Tab-separated table of C-alpha atoms and ligand atoms in Angstrom:
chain	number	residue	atom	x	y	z
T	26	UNK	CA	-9.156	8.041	-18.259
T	27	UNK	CA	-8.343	11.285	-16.800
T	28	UNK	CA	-4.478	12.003	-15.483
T	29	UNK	CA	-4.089	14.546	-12.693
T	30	UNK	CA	-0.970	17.012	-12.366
T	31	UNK	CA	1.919	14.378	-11.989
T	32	UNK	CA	0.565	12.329	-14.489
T	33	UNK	CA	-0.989	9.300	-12.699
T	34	UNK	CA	-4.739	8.329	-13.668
T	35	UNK	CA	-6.662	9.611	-11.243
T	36	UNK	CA	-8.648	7.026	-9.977
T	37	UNK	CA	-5.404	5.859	-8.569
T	38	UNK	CA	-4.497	9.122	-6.822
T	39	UNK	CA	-7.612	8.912	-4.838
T	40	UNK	CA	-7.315	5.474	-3.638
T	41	UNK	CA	-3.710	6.630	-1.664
T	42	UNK	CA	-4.794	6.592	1.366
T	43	UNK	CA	-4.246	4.361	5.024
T	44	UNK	CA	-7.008	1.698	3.985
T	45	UNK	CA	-4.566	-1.112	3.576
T	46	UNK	CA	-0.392	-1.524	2.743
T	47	UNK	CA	-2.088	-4.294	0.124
T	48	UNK	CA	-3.053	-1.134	-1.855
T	49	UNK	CA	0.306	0.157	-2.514
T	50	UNK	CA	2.118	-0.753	-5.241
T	51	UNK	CA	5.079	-2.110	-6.495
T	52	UNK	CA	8.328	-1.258	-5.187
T	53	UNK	CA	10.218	0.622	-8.026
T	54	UNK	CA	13.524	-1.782	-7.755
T	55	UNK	CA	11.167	-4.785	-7.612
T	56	UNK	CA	9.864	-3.729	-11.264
T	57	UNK	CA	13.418	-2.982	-12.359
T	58	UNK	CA	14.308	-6.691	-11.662
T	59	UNK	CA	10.928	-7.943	-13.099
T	60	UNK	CA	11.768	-6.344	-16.425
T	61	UNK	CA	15.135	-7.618	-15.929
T	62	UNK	CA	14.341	-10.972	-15.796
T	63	UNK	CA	11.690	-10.632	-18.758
T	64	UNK	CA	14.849	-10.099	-21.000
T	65	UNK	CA	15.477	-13.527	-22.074
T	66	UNK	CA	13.498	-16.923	-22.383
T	67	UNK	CA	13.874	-19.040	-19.170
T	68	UNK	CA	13.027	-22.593	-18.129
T	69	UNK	CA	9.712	-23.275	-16.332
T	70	UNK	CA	8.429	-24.298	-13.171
T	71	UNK	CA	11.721	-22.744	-10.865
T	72	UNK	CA	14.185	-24.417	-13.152
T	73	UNK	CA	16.123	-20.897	-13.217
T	74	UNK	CA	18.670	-18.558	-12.126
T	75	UNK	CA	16.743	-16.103	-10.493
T	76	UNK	CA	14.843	-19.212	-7.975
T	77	UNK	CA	18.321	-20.630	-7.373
T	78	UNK	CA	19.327	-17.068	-5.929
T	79	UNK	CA	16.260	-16.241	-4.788
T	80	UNK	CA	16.367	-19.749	-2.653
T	81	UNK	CA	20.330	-18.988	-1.668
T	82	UNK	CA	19.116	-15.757	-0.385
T	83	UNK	CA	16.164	-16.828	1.596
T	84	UNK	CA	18.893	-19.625	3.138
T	85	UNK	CA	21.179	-16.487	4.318
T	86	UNK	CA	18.389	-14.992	5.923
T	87	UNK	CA	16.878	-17.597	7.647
T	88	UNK	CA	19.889	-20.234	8.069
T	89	UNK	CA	21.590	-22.228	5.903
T	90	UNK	CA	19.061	-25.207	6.674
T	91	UNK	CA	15.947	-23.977	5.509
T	92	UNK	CA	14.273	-24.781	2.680
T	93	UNK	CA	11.852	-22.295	0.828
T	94	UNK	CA	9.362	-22.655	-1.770
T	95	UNK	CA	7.755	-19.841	-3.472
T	96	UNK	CA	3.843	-19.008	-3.826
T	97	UNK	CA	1.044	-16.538	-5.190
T	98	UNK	CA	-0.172	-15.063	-1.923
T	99	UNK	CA	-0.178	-15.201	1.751
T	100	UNK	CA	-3.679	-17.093	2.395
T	101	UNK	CA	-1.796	-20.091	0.294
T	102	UNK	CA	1.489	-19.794	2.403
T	103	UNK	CA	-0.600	-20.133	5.454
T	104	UNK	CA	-2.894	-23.363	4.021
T	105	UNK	CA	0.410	-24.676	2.269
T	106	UNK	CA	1.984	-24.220	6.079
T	107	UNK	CA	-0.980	-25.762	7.980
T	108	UNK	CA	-1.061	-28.994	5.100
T	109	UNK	CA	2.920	-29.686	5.390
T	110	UNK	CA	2.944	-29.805	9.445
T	111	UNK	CA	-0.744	-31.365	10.340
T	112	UNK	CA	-2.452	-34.885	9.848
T	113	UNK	CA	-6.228	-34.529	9.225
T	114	UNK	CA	-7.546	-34.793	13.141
T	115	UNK	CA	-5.174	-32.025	14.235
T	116	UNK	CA	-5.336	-28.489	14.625
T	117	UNK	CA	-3.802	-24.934	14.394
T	118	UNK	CA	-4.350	-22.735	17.140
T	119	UNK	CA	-4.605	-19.149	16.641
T	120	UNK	CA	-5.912	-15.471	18.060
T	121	UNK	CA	-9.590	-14.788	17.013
T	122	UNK	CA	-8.116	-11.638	15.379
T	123	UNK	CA	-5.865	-14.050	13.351
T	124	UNK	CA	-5.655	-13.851	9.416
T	125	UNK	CA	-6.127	-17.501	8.938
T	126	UNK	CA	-9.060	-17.746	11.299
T	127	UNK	CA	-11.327	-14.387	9.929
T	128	UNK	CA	-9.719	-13.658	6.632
T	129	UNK	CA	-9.135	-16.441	4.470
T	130	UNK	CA	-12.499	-17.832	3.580
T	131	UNK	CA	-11.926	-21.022	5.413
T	132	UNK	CA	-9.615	-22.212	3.435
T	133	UNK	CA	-7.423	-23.210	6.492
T	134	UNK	CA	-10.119	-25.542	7.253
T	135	UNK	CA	-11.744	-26.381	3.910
T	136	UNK	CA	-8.579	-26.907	2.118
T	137	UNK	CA	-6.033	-27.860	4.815
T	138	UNK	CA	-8.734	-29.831	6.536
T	139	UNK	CA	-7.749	-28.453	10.223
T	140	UNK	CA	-9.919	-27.520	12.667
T	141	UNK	CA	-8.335	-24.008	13.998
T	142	UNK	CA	-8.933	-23.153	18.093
T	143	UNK	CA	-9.140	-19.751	18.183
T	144	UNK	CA	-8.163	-17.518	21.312
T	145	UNK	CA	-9.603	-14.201	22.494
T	146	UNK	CA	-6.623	-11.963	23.039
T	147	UNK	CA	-7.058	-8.115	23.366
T	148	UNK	CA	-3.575	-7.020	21.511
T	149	UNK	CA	-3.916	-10.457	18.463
T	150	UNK	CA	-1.026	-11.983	20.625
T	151	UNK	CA	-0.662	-16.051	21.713
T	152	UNK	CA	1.117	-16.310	25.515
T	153	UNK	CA	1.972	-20.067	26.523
T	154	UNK	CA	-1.207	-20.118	28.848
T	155	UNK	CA	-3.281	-19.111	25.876
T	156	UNK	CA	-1.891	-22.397	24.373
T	157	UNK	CA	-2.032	-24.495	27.466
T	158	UNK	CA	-5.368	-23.667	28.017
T	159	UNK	CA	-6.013	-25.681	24.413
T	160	UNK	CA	-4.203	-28.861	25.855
T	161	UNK	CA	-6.869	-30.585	27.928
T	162	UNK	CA	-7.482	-32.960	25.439
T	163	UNK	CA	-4.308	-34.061	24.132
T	164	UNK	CA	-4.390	-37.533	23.827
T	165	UNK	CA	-8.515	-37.833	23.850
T	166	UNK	CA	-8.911	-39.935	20.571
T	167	UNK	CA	-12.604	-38.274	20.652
T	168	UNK	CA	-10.889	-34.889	20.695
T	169	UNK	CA	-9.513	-32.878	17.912
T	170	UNK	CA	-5.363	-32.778	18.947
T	171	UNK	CA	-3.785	-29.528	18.698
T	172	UNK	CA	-0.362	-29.652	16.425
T	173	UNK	CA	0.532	-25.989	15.210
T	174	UNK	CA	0.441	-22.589	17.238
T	175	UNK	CA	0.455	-19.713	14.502
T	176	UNK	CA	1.070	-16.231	15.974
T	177	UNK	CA	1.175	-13.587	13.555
T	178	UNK	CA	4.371	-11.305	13.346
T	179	UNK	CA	3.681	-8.256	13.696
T	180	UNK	CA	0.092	-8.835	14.433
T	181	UNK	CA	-3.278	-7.794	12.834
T	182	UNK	CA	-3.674	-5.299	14.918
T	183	UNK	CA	-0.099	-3.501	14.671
T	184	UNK	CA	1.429	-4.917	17.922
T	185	UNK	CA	4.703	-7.313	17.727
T	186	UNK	CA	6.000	-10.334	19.678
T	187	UNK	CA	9.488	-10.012	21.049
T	188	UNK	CA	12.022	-12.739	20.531
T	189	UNK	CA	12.164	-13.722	24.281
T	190	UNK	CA	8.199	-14.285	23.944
T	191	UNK	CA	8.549	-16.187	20.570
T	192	UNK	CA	11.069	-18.087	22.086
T	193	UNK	CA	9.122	-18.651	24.774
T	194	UNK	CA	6.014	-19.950	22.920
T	195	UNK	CA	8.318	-21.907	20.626
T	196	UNK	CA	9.798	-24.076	23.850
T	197	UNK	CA	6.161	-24.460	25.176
T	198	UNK	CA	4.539	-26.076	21.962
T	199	UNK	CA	7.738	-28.208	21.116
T	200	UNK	CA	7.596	-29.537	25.050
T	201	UNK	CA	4.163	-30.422	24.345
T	202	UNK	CA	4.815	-31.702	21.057
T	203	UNK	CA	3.586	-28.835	18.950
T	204	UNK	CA	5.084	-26.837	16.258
T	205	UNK	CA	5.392	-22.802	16.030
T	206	UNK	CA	4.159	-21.497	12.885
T	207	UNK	CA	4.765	-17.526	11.856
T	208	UNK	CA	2.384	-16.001	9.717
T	209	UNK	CA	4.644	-13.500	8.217
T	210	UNK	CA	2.914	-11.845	5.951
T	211	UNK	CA	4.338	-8.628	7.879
T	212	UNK	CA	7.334	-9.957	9.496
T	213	UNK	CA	10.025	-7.697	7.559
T	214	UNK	CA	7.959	-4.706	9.114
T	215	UNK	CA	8.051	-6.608	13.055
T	216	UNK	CA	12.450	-7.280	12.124
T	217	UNK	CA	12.866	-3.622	11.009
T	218	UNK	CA	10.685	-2.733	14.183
T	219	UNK	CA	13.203	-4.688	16.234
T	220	UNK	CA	16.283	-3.941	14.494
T	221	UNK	CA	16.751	-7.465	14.239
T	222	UNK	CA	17.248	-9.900	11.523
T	223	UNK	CA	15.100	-12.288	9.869
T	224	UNK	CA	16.580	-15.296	11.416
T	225	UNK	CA	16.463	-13.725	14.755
T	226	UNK	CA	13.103	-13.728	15.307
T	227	UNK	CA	12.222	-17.337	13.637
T	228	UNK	CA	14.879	-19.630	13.367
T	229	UNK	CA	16.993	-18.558	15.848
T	230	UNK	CA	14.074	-18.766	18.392
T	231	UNK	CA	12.923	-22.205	17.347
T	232	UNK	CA	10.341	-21.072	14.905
T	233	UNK	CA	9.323	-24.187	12.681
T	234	UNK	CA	7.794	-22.848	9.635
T	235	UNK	CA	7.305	-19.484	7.844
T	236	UNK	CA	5.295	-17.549	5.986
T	237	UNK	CA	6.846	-14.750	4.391
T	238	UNK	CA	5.232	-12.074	3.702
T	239	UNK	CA	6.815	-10.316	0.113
T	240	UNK	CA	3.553	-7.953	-1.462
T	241	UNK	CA	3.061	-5.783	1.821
T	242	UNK	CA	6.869	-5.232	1.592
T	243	UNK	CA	6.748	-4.221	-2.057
T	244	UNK	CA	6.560	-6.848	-4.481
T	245	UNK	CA	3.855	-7.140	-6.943
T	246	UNK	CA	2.594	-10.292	-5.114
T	247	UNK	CA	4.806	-13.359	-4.112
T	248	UNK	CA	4.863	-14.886	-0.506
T	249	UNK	CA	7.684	-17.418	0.574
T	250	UNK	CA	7.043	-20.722	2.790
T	251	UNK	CA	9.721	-20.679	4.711
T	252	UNK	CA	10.942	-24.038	6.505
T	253	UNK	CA	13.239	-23.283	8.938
T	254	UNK	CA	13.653	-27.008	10.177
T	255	UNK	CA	14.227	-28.670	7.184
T	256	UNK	CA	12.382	-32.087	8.219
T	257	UNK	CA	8.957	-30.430	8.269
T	258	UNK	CA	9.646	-29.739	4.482
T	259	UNK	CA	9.717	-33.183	2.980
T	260	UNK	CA	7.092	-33.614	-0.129
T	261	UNK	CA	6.347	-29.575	-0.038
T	262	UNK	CA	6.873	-29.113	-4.071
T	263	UNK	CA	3.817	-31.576	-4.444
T	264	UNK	CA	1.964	-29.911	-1.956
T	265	UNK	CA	2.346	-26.667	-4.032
T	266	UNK	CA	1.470	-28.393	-7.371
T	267	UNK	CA	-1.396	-29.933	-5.812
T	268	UNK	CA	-2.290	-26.553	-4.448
T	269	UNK	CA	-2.037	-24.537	-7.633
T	270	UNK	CA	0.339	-22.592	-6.315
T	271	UNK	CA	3.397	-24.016	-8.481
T	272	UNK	CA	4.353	-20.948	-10.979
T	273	UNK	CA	5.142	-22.121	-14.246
T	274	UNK	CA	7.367	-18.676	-14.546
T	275	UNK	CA	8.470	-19.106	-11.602
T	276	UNK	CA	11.367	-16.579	-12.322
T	277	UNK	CA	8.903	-13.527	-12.064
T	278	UNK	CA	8.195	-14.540	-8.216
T	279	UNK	CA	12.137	-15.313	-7.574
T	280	UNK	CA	13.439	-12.270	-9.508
T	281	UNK	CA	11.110	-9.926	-6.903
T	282	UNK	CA	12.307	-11.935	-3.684
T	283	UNK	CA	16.032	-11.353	-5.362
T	284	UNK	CA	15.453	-7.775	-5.275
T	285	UNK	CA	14.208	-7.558	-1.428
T	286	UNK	CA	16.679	-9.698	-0.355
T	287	UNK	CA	19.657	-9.414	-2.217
T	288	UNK	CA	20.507	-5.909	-0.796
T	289	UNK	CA	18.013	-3.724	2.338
T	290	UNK	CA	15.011	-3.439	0.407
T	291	UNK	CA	12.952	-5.425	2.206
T	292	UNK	CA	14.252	-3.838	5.530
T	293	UNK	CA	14.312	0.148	4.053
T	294	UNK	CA	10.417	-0.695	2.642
T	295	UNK	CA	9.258	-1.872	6.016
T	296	UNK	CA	11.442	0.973	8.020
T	297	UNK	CA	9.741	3.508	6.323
T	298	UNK	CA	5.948	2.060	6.942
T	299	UNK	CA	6.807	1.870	10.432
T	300	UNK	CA	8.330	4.671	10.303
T	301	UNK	CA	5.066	6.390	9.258
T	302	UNK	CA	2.984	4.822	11.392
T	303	UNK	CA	5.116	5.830	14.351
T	304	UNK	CA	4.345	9.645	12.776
T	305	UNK	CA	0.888	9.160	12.420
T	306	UNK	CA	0.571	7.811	15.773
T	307	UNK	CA	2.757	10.937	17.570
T	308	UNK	CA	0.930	13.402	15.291
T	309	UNK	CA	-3.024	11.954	16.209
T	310	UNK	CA	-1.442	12.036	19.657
T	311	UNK	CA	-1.641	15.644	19.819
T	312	UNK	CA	-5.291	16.270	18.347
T	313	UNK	CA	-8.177	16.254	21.208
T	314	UNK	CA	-10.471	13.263	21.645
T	315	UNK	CA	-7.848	10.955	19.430
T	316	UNK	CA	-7.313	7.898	21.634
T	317	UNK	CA	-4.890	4.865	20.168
T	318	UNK	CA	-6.060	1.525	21.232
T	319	UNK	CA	-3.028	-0.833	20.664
T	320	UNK	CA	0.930	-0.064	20.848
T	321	UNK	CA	2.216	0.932	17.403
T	322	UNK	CA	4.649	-1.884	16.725
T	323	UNK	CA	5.146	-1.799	13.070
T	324	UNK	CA	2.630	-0.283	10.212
T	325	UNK	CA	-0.739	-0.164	11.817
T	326	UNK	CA	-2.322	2.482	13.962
T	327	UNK	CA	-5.914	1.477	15.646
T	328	UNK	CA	-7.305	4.503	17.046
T	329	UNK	CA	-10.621	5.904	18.098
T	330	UNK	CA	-11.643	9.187	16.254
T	331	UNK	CA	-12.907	12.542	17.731
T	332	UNK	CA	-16.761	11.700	17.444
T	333	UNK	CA	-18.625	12.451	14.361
T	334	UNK	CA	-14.937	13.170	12.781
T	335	UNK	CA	-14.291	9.429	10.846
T	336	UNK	CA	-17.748	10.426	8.228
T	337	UNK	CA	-15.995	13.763	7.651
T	338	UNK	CA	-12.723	12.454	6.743
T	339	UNK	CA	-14.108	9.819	4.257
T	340	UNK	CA	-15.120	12.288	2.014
T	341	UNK	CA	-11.102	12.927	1.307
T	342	UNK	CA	-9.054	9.153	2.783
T	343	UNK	CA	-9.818	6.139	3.008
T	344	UNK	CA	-8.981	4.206	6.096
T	345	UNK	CA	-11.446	1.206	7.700
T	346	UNK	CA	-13.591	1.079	10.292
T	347	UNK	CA	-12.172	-1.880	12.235
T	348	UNK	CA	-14.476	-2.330	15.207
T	349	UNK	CA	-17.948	-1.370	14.382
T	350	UNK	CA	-19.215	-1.083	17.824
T	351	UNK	CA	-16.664	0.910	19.364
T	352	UNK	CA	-15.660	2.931	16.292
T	353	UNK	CA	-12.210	2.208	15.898
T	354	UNK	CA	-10.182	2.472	12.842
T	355	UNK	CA	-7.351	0.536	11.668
T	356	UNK	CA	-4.809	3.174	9.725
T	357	UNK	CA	-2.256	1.115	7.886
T	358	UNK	CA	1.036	2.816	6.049
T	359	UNK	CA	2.803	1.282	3.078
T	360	UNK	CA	6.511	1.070	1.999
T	361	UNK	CA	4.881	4.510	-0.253
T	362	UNK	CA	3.511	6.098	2.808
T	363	UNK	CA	5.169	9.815	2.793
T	364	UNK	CA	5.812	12.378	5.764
T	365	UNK	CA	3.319	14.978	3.532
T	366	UNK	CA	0.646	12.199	3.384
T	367	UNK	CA	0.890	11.547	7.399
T	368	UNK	CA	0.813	15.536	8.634
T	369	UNK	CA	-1.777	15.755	6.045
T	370	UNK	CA	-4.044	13.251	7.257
T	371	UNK	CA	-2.962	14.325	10.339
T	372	UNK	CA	-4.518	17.941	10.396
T	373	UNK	CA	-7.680	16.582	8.827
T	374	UNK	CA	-8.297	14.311	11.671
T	375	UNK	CA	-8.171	17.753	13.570
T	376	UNK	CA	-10.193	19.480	11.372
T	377	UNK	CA	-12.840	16.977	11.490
T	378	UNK	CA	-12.784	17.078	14.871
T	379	UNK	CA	-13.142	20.953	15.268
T	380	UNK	CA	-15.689	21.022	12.751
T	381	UNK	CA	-17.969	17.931	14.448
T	382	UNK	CA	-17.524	19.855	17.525
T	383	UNK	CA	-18.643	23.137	16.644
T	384	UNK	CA	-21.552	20.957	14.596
T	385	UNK	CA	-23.010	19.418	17.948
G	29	LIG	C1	-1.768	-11.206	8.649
G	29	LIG	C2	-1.953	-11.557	7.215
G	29	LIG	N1	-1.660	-12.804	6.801
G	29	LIG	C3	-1.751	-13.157	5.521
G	29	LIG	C4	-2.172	-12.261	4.564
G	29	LIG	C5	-2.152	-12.709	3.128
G	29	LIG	O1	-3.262	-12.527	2.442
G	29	LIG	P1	-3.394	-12.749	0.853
G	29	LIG	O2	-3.830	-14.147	0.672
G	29	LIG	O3	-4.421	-11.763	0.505
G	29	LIG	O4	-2.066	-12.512	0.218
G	29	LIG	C6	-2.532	-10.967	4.940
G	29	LIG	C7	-3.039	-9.988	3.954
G	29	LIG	O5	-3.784	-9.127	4.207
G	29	LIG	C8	-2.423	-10.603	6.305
G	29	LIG	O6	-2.724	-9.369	6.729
């Protein structure tokens, strides 16, 4: 394998890019504490020091009455979610830009058996009439009956909710007998966003159940289903097991979620995606025939390029094409994601757009 100047292999230098924050890697402190806890021999299946702390810490940041089990990845956290708080004739209702509804396979429905009732929304964002609108039925044995709302924090396409509208759509669904769900894969990036804390934009707002989001936010993978009422949580470690999602060393998942937690890390990582996104977004401002199509609320930037300007830059980034009819590009930034990378990117959006320009 070839190396290039600072030593990585280059195949990997190429791949840094604003295609996805799954293609980062880990966070430097999070392999520290991996090695760390490879030290010694520990017992199996969570019966260790690092899950005790890892669940103490997860308790401190989402209340002392939640109960968290750790997973592999988000798509389980979701499906593990969706299995603890529905019985098999209800359903989860969702944006049509959701995760659960377009990117997990359909394992929300194949393996959590729920039917999900997807909503158009232009910004990936649920509003109490969204919900209401799926109510008509309630009661209808003939009808599938809705039991979980799952909003996605911050969204899929970059935007965020604001605790007054989660609490909001948390009173609505538990007046109409509903629970709220947060698909969290990004929520450390919405809190640092907010300058909030965990708690205060779940628990605190009458969020039922959790899932956090850990590899986006720099662990090497490792997602956390987070109960924040503790009732909905009764039976969850044989859900897992059935699952497959039960580690057997379980101390390499907890010994990452000690080092996000423990001290800022999880709230530095995610400042400094945002915080890079927020650059990218100001900086694509300036270049002619840039428009951005959604608020940047956390990591994301959707944009549409100067025409004939996306083919140029793929030659040198990678980034997606998110909308295929309308051109627009989804530009995520990673916990890695530096100032050079952003200006960089930056002026070769400009460039590209000069040179298609002067081209046509
Ligand atoms: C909104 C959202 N939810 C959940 C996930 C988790 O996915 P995975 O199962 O790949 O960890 C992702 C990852 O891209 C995501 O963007």
């Amino acid at each position: 394998m070839s190396h290039d100047e600072t030593g990585r292999p280059s195949t990997v230098r190429r791949v840094k890019g604003f295609a996805s924050d799954n293609n980062a890697g880990a966070h430097p402190e999070v392999l520290a504490a991996l090695a760390e806890a490879n030290a010694e021999h520990a017992t199996a299946y969570g019966d260790d020091p690092w899950t005790t702390r890892a669940e103490e810490l997860l308790r401190a940041h989402f209340g002392e009455q939640s109960v968290s089990h750790l997973v592999f990845n988000g798509s389980a956290a979701n499906v593990l979610c969706f299995r603890a708080l529905c019985r098999p004739w209800q359903s989860v209702v969702c944006t049509a830009q959701a995760h659960v509804n377009v990117d997990e396979g359909g394992a929300p429905e194949s393996l959590a058996g729920v039917k999900l009732q997807a909503v158009q929304t232009h910004d990936a964002k649920l509003t109490p009439e969204h919900v209401e609108w799926q109510l008509g039925r309630l009661g209808d044995q003939h009808a599938v009956q809705p039991r979980v709302v799952s909003v996605t924090q911050s969204t899929e396409l970059g935007t965020r909710y604001t605790p007054y509208e989660l609490r909001a759509l948390a009173h609505f669904a538990h007046e109409r007998g509903l629970l709220l769900h947060v698909d969290g894969a990004r929520l450390a990036n919405a809190a640092a966003g907010l300058d909030v804390s965990l708690r205060e934009i779940t628990t605190d707002v009458g969020v039922d159940a959790v899932s956090f989001g850990g590899t986006k936010n720099g662990l090497l993978m490792g997602e956390a289903v987070v109960f924040c009422d503790p009732g909905h949580a009764e039976g969850f470690a044989f859900l897992r097991k059935q699952t497959l999602q039960l580690a057997s060393k379980g101390r390499f998942l907890a010994a990452q979620f000690v080092a996000l937690l423990e001290g800022d890390l999880w709230r530095r990582s995610a400042a400094q995606a945002n915080a890079m996104a927020a650059r990218l977004a100001d900086a694509l401002l300036a270049v002619p025939g840039v428009r951005l199509t959604q608020p940047v609320q956390a990591n994301g930037v959707f944009a549409i390029l100067p025409p004939g300007a996306g083919e140029r830059l793929r030659r040198d980034w990678r980034f997606y094409t998110w909308d295929q009819s309308t051109g627009e590009v989804r530009l995520m930034c990673s916990w890695d994601t530096t100032a050079a990378e952003v200006d960089a990117f930056a002026a070769a959006v400009a460039h590209a757009g000069e040179t298609a320009r002067a081209a046509s």
